[in-house]
Coordinates of C-alpha atoms and ligand atoms in Angstrom, one line a residue:
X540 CA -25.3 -33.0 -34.5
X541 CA -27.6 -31.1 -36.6
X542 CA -26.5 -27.2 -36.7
X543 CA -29.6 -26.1 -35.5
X544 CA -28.9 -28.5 -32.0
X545 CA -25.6 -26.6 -31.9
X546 CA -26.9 -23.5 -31.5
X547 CA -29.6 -24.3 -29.5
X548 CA -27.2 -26.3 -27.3
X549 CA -25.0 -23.0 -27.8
X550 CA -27.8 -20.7 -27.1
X551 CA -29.0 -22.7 -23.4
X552 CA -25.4 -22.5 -22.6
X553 CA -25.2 -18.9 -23.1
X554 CA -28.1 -18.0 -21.1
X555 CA -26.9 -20.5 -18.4
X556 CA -24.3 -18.5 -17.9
X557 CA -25.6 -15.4 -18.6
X558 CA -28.3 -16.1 -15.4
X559 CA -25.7 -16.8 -13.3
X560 CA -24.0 -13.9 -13.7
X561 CA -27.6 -11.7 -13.2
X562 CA -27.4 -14.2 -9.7
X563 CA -24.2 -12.1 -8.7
X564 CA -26.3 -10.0 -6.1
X565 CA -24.9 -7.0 -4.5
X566 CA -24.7 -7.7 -0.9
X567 CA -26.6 -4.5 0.5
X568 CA -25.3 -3.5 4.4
X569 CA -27.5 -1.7 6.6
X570 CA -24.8 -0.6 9.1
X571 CA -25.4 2.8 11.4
X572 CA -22.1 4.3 12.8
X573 CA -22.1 4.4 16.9
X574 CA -19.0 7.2 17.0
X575 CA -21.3 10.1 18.0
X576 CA -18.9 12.4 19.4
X577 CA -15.8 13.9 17.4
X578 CA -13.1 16.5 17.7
X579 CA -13.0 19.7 16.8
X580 CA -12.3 19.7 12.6
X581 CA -10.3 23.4 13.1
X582 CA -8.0 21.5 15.5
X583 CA -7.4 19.1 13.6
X584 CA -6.9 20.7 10.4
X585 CA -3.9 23.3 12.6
X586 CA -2.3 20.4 13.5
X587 CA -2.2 18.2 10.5
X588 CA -0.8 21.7 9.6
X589 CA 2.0 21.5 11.9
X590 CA 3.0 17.9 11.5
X591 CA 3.6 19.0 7.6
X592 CA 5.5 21.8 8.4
X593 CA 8.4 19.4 10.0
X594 CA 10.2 18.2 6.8
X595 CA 10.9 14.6 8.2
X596 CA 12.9 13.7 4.6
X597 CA 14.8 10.6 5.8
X598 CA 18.2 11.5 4.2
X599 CA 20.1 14.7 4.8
X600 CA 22.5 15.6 7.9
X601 CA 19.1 17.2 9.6
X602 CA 17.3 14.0 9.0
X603 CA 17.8 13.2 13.0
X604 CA 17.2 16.6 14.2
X605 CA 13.9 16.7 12.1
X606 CA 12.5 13.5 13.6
X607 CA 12.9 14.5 17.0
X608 CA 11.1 17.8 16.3
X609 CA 8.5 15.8 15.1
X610 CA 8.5 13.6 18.7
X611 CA 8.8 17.4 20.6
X612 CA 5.4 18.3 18.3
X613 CA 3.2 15.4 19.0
X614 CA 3.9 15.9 22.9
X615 CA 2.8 19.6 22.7
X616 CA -0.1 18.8 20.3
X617 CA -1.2 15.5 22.5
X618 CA -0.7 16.7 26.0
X619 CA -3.4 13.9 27.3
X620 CA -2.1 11.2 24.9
X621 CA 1.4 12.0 26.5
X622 CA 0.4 11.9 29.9
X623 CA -2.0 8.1 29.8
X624 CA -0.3 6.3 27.6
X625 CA 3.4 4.7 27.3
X626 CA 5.9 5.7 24.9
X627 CA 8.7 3.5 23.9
X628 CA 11.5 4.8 21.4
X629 CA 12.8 2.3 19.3
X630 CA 15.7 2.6 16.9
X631 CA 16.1 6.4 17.7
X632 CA 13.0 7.8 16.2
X633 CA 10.1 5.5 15.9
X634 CA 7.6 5.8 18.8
X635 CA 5.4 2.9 20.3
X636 CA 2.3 3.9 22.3
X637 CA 0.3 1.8 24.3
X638 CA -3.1 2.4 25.7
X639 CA -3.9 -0.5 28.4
X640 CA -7.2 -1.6 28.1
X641 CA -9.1 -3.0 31.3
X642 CA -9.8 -6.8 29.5
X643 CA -6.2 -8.0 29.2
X644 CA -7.1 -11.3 27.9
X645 CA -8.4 -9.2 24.9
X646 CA -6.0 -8.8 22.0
X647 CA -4.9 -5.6 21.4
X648 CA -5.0 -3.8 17.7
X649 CA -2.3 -2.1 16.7
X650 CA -3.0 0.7 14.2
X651 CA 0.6 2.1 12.2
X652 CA 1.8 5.2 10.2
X653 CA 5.0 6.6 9.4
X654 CA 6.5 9.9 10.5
X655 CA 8.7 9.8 7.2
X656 CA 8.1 11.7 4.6
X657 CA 9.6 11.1 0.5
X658 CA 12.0 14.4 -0.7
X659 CA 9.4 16.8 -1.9
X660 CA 11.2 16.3 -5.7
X661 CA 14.1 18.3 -7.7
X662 CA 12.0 21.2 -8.7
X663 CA 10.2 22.9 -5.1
X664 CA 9.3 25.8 -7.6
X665 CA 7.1 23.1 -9.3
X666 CA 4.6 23.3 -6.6
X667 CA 1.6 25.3 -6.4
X668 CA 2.3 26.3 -2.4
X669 CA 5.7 25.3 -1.1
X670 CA 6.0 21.9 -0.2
X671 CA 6.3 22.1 3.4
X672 CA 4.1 25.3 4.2
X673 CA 1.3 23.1 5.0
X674 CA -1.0 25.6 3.5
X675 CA -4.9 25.5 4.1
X676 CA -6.7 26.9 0.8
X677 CA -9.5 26.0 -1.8
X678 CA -10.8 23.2 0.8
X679 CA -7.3 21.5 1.0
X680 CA -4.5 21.3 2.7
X681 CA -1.2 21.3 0.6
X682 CA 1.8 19.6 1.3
X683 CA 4.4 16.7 1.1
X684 CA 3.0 14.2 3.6
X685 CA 0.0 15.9 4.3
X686 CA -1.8 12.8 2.4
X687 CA 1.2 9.9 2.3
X688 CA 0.7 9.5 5.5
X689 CA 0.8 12.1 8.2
X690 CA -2.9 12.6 7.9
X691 CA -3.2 9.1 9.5
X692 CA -0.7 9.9 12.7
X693 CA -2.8 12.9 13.2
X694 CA -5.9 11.5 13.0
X695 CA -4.9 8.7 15.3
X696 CA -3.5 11.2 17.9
X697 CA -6.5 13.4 17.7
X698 CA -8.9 10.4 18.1
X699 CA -7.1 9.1 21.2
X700 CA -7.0 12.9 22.9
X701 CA -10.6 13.1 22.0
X702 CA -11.4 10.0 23.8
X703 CA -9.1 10.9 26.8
X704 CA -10.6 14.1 27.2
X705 CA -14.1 12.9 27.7
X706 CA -12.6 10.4 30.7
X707 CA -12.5 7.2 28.2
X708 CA -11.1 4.4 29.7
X709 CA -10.8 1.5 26.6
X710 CA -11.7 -2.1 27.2
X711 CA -9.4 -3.5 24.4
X712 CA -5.9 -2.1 24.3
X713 CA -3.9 -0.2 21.4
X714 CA -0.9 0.0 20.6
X715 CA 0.1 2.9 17.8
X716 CA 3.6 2.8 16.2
X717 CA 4.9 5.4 14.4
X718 CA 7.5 4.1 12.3
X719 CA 10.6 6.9 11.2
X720 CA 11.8 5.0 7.8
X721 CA 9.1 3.6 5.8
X722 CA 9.8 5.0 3.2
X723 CA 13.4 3.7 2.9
X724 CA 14.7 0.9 4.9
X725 CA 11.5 0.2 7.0
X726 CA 14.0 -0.3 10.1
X727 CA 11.5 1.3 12.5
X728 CA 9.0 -1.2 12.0
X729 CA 11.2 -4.4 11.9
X730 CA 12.1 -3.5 15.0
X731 CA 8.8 -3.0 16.4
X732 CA 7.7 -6.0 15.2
X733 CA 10.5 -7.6 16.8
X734 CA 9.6 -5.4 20.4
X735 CA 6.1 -7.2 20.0
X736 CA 7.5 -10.7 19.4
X737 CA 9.8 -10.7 22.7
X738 CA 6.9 -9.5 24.8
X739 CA 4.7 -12.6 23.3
X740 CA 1.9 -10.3 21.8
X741 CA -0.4 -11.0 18.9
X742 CA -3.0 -8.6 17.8
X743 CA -7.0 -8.6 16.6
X744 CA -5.7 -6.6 13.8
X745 CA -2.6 -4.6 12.3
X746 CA -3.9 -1.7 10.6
X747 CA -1.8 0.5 8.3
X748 CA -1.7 2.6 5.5
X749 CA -2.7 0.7 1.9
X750 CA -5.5 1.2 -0.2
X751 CA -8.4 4.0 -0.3
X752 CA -11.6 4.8 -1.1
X753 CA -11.4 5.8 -4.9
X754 CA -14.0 6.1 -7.4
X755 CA -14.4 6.1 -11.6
X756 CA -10.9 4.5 -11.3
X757 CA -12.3 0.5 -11.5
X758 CA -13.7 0.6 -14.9
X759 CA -17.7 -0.8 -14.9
X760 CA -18.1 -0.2 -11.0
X761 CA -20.2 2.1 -10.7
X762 CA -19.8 3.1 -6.7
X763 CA -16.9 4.0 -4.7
X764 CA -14.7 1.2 -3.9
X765 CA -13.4 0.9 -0.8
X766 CA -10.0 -0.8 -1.3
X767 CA -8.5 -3.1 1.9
X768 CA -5.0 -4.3 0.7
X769 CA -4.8 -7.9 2.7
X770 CA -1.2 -8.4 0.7
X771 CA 1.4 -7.1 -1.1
X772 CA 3.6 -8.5 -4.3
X773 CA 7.4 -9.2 -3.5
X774 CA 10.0 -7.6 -4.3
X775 CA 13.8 -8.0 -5.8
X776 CA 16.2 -5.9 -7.4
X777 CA 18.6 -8.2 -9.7
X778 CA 22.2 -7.2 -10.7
X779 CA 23.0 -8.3 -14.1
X780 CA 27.0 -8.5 -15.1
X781 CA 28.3 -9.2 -19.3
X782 CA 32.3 -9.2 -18.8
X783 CA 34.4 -9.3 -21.6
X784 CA 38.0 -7.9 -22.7
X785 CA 38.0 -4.5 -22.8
X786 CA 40.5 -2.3 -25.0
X787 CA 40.0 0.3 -27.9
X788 CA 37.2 1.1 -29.5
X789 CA 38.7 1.1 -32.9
X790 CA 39.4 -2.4 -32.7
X791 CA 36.5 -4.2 -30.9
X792 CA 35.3 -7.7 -30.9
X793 CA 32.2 -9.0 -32.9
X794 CA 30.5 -8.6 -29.9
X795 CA 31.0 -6.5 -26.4
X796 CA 29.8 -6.9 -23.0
X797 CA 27.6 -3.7 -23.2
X798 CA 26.0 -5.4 -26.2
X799 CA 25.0 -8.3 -24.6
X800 CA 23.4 -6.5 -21.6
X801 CA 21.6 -4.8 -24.0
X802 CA 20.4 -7.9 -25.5
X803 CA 19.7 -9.7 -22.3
X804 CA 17.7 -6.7 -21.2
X805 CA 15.7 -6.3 -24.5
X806 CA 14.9 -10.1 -23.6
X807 CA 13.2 -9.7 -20.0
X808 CA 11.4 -7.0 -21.5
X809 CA 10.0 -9.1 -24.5
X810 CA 9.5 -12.3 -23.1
X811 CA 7.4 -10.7 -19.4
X812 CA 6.4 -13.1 -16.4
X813 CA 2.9 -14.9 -17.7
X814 CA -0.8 -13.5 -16.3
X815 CA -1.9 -15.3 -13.8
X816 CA -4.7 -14.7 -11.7
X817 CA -4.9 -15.2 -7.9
X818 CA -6.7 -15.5 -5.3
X819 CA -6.5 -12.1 -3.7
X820 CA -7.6 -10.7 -7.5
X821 CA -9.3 -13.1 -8.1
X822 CA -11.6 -12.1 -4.4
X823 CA -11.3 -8.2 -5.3
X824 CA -13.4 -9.1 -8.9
X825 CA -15.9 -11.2 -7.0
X826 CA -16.4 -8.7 -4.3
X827 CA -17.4 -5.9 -7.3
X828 CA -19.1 -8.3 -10.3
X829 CA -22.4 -7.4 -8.5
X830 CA -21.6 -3.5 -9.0
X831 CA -20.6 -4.4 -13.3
X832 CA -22.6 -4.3 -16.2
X833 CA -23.8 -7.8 -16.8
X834 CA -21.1 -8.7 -19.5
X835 CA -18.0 -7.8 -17.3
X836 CA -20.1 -9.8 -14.5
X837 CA -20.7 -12.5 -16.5
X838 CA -16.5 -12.5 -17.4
X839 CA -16.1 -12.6 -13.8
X840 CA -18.4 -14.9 -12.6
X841 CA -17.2 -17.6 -15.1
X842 CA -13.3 -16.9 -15.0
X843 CA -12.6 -20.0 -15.4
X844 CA -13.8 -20.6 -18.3
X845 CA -12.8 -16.9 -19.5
X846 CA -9.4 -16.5 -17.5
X847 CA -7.1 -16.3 -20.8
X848 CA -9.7 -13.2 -22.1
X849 CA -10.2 -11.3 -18.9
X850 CA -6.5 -11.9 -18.1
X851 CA -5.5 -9.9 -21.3
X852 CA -8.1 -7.0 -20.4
X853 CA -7.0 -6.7 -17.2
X854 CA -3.6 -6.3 -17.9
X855 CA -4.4 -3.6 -20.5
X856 CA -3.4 -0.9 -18.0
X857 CA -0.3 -0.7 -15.6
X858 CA -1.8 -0.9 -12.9
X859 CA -3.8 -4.0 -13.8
X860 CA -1.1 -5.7 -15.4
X861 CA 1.0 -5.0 -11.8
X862 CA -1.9 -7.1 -10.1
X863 CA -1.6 -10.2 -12.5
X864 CA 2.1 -10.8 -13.3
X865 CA 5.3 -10.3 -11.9
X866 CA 6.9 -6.8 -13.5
X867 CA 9.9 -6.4 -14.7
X868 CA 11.4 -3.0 -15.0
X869 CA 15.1 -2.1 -15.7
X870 CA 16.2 0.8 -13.5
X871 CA 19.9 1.4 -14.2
X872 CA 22.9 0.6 -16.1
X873 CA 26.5 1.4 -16.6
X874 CA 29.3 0.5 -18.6
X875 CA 32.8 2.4 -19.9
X876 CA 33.2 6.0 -18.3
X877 CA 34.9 6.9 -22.0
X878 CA 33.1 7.3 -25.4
X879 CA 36.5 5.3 -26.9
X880 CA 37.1 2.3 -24.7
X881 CA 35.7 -0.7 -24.3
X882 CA 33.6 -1.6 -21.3
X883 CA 35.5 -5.0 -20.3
X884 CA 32.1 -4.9 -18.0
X885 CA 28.5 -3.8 -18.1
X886 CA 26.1 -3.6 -15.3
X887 CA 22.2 -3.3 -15.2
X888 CA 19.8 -3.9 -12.5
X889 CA 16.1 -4.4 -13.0
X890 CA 13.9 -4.5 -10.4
X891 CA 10.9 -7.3 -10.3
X892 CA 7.4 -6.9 -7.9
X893 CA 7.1 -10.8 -7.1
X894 CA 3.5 -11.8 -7.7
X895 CA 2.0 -14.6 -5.4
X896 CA 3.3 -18.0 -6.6
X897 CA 6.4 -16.6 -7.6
X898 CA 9.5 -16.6 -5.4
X899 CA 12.7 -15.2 -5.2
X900 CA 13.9 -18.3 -6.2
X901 CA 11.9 -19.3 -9.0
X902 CA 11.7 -15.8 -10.4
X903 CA 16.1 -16.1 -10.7
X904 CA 15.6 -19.8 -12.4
X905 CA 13.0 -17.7 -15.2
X906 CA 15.4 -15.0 -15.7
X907 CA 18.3 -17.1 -16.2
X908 CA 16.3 -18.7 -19.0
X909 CA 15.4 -15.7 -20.5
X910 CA 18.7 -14.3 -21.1
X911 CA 19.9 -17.8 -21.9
X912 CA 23.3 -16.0 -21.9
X913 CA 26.4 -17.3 -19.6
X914 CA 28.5 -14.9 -20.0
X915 CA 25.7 -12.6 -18.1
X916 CA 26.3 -13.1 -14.6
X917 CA 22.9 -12.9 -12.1
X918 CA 23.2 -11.4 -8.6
X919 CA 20.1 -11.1 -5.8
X920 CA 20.6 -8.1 -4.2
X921 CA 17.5 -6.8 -2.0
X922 CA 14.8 -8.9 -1.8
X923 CA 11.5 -9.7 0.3
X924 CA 9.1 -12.7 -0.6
X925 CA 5.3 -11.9 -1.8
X926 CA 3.7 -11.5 1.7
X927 CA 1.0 -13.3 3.7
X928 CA -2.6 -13.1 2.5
X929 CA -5.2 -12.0 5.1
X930 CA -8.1 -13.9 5.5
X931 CA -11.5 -11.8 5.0
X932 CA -13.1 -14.0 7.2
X933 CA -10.7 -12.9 10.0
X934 CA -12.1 -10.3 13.1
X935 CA -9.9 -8.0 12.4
X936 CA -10.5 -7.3 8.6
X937 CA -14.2 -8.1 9.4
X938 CA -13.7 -4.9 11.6
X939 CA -11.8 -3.0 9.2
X940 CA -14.7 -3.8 6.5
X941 CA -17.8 -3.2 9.1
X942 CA -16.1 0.7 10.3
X943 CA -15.5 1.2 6.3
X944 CA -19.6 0.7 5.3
X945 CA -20.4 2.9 8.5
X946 CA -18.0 5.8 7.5
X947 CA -18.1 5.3 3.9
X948 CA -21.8 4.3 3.4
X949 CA -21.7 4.6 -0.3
X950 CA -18.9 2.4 -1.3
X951 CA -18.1 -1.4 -1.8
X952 CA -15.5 -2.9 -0.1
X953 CA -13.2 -5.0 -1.8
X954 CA -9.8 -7.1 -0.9
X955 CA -7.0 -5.6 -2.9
X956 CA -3.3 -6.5 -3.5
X957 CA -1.0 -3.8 -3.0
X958 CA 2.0 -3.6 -5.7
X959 CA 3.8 -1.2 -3.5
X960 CA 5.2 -1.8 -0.2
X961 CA 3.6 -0.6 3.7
X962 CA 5.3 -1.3 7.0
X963 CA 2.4 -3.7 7.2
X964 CA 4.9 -6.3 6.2
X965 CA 6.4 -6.6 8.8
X966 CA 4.0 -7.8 11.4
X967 CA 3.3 -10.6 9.5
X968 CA 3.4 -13.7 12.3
X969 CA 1.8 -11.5 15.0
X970 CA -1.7 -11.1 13.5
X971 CA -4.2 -12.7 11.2
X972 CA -5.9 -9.6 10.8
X973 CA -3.7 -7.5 8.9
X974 CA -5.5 -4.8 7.2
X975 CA -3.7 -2.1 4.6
X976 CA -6.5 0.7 4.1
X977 CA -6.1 4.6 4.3
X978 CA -8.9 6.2 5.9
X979 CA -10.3 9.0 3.2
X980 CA -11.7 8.6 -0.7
X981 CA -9.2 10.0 -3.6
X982 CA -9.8 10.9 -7.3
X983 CA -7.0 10.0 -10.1
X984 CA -5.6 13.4 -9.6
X985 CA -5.0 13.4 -6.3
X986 CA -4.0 9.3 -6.8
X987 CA -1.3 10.8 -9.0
X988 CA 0.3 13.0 -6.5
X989 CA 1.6 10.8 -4.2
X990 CA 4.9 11.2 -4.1
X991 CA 4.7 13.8 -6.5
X992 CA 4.4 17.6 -6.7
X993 CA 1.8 19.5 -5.6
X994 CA 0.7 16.4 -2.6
X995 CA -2.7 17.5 -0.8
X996 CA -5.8 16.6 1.1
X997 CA -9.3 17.5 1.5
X998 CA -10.7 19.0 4.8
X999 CA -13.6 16.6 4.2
X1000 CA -10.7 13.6 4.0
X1001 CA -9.3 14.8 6.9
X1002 CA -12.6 14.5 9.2
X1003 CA -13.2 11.3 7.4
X1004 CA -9.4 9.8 8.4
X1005 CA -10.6 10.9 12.5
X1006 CA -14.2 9.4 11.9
X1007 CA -12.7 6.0 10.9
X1008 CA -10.5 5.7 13.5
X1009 CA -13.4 6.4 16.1
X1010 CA -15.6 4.4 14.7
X1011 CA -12.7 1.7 14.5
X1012 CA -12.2 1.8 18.2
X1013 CA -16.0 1.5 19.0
X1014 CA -16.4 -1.5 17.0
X1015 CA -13.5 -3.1 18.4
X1016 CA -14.3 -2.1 22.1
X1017 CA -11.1 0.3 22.5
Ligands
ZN2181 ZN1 3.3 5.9 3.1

């Protein structure tokens, strides 16, 4: 072919691809909220208060004692909530409330949150206003769990007394657990999920904690994205063992079991899991191509033909790189206990976030290639499998997504994979709705401190959290 038929053949292809990607429409929603009638912010704001001045830190003699506090609070805060609905306590500390609906050949939803809290971190002088003061100032309110996630029980709570007090009587039911160790073992909700499966139930939609509205942090969108986590990576932590004599140091071996840990560690970290995209990343880019500058759409749009190029952007950051390969991250690693004898044995674990299409199984098989080492012995220890993937079709997200565009008119929602763990997990079976979403809009700043120092939450969030969950329970006829 004559070069000037390459380029025009070149050229036609270009703007073939280039119209398709214009073609990307946004899909504009028209939705008007129905939720007309809401508590009283103050009240809400004292109490969200209250629930962070209980320091429910799982771990700690008081641990038990703190937790039951926190049960003693929600029946003086929720006097109506207390007196309509059933309470079930289930491995000690984690609470199950059900509110019956009149149709009981609707499904119920069941919306979660955990009464847990993480330790507020080895330096309480490092916060601006002590971590469990639950101080109100400068249009926040300060304090470990205030946003990760005691903002959600409360706003829950308040919703429902809200609703009982103006003589609601809900058509669909709800069940609300408050799980007591998310944070840790996540015992709370296994055995909820369990309490659900003996009584037969399945649910419209599981709602928990997950992603948020958050904005500027997508680059090239140029709205608010509304983030609905429909599944989250795997996980598995992975012993690794080099044995070999042990002795003096002044008369070692060519090689010692410390150094081949070493090695086999520098490996994992050099030779990563490969990018792949999925499905559920694969949704969350179509979902916001429309809201890109027409290059990034056009990326996007054509990923197959693009994949290897918008694989390697993506994965320019952590957190993008989290969402398109399985991580690998050493944690610890031991070996002699003197600076003059030989370890006769070394020990590292690394933990790995399984990304879909890896298993537990097939992640072990890679490793063991990697370190292509025998002497290196490889242990599982904890370990869950990717999760289930909600389907966006499904009622329940469908739900989730329509109360998002009413309450949060001036985002885009988007599916989302959560690289962290939720409860959520563990309902997987009982509903094809499950839905990982926290009700309020966050900035990188206050992204960051989660689980950090200095943990807080708008008074504008805070309305927003009790707004969703209203509007929630209209749309779903609760
Ligand atoms: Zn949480």
């Amino acid at each position: 072919m004559e070069i000037a038929a390459i380029i025009a053949a070149a050229a036609a292809a270009a703007g073939y691809l280039f119209m398709r990607a214009a073609l990307a429409k946004p899909k504009e929603y028209q939705i008007k909220p129905t939720a007309a009638s809401f508590p009283p912010a103050d009240r809400t704001i004292r109490h969200l208060s209250e629930a962070v001045q209980i320091p429910t830190v799982p771990m700690g003699e008081h641990a038990g004692t703190m937790l039951l506090n926190f049960h003693q609070w929600l029946e003086e805060a929720y006097p109506l909530v207390h007196k309509h609905l059933s309470r079930t306590i289930l491995s000690d500390y984690t609470l199950v409330y059900h509110w019956e609906g009149s149709d009981a050949s609707l499904e119920p939803v069941l919306c979660t949150a955990h009464i847990d809290v993480v330790p507020p971190g080895d330096d309480a002088d490092l916060w601006l206003y002590p971590p469990f003061s639950g101080a109100v100032e400068d249009g926040y309110l300060w304090g470990r769990g205030s946003m990760d996630i005691k903002v959600q029980i409360v706003a829950l709570m308040e919703s429902v007394e809200h609703l009982l007090e103006s003589g609601h009587q809900p058509v669909r039911s709800l069940y609300m657990v408050f799980g007591h160790d998310e944070e840790t073992e996540g015992d709370g909700a296994k055995a909820a999920a369990q309490y659900f499966t003996d009584k037969g139930l399945r649910f419209l939609l599981v709602h928990d904690e997950g992603g948020c509205v958050t904005d500027g942090i997508i680059a090239g969108v140029n709205r608010p994205v509304a983030n609905i986590g429909i599944a989250e990576k795997g996980y598995m932590d992975v012993e690794l063992e080099a044995r070999q004599a042990g002795g003096h140091t002044s008369m070692p071996g060519r090689t010692t079991s410390l150094g081949e840990l070493a090695q086999a560690l520098v490996n994992l970290e050099r030779h990563q899991f490969p990018l792949r995209m999925t499905r559920v990343t694969a949704g969350m880019f179509e979902a916001l191509a429309p809201y890109m500058p027409i290059l990034q759409r056009m990326l996007i749009v054509h990923r197959r033909i693009f994949s290897p190029l918008l694989l390697r952007i993506i994965s320019r950051t952590s957190t993008g790189n989290a969402m398109v390969r399985t991580t690998t991250a050493p944690t610890m690693a031991q070996a002699s206990n003197a600076p003059n004898v030989l370890p006769p044995s070394a020990q590292a674990v690394v933990n790995f976030r399984l990304l879909h299409g890896d298993t537990s199984r097939t992640a072990a098989d890679r490793i063991r290639k990697t370190i292509r080492n025998t002497n290196i012995s490889i242990t599982l220890k904890r370990r869950e499998e990717p999760s289930a993937v909600t389907d966006t079709k499904s009622p329940g997200y469908q739900a989730v997504e329509r109360t998002i565009l009413q309450v949060f008119p001036e985002s885009v929602t988007a599916p989302f994979l959560m690289i962290g763990g939720t409860d959520a997990r563990r309902y997987e079976g009982l509903s094809d709705g499950i839905c990982r979403f926290s009700p309020y809009i966050l900035t990188r700043s206050e992204l960051d401190r989660l689980h950090g120092y200095d943990e807080r939450i708008s008074l504008e969030n805070i309305s927003s959290a009790v707004r969703f969950y209203l509007q929630l329970f209209a749309n779903v006829d609760i």
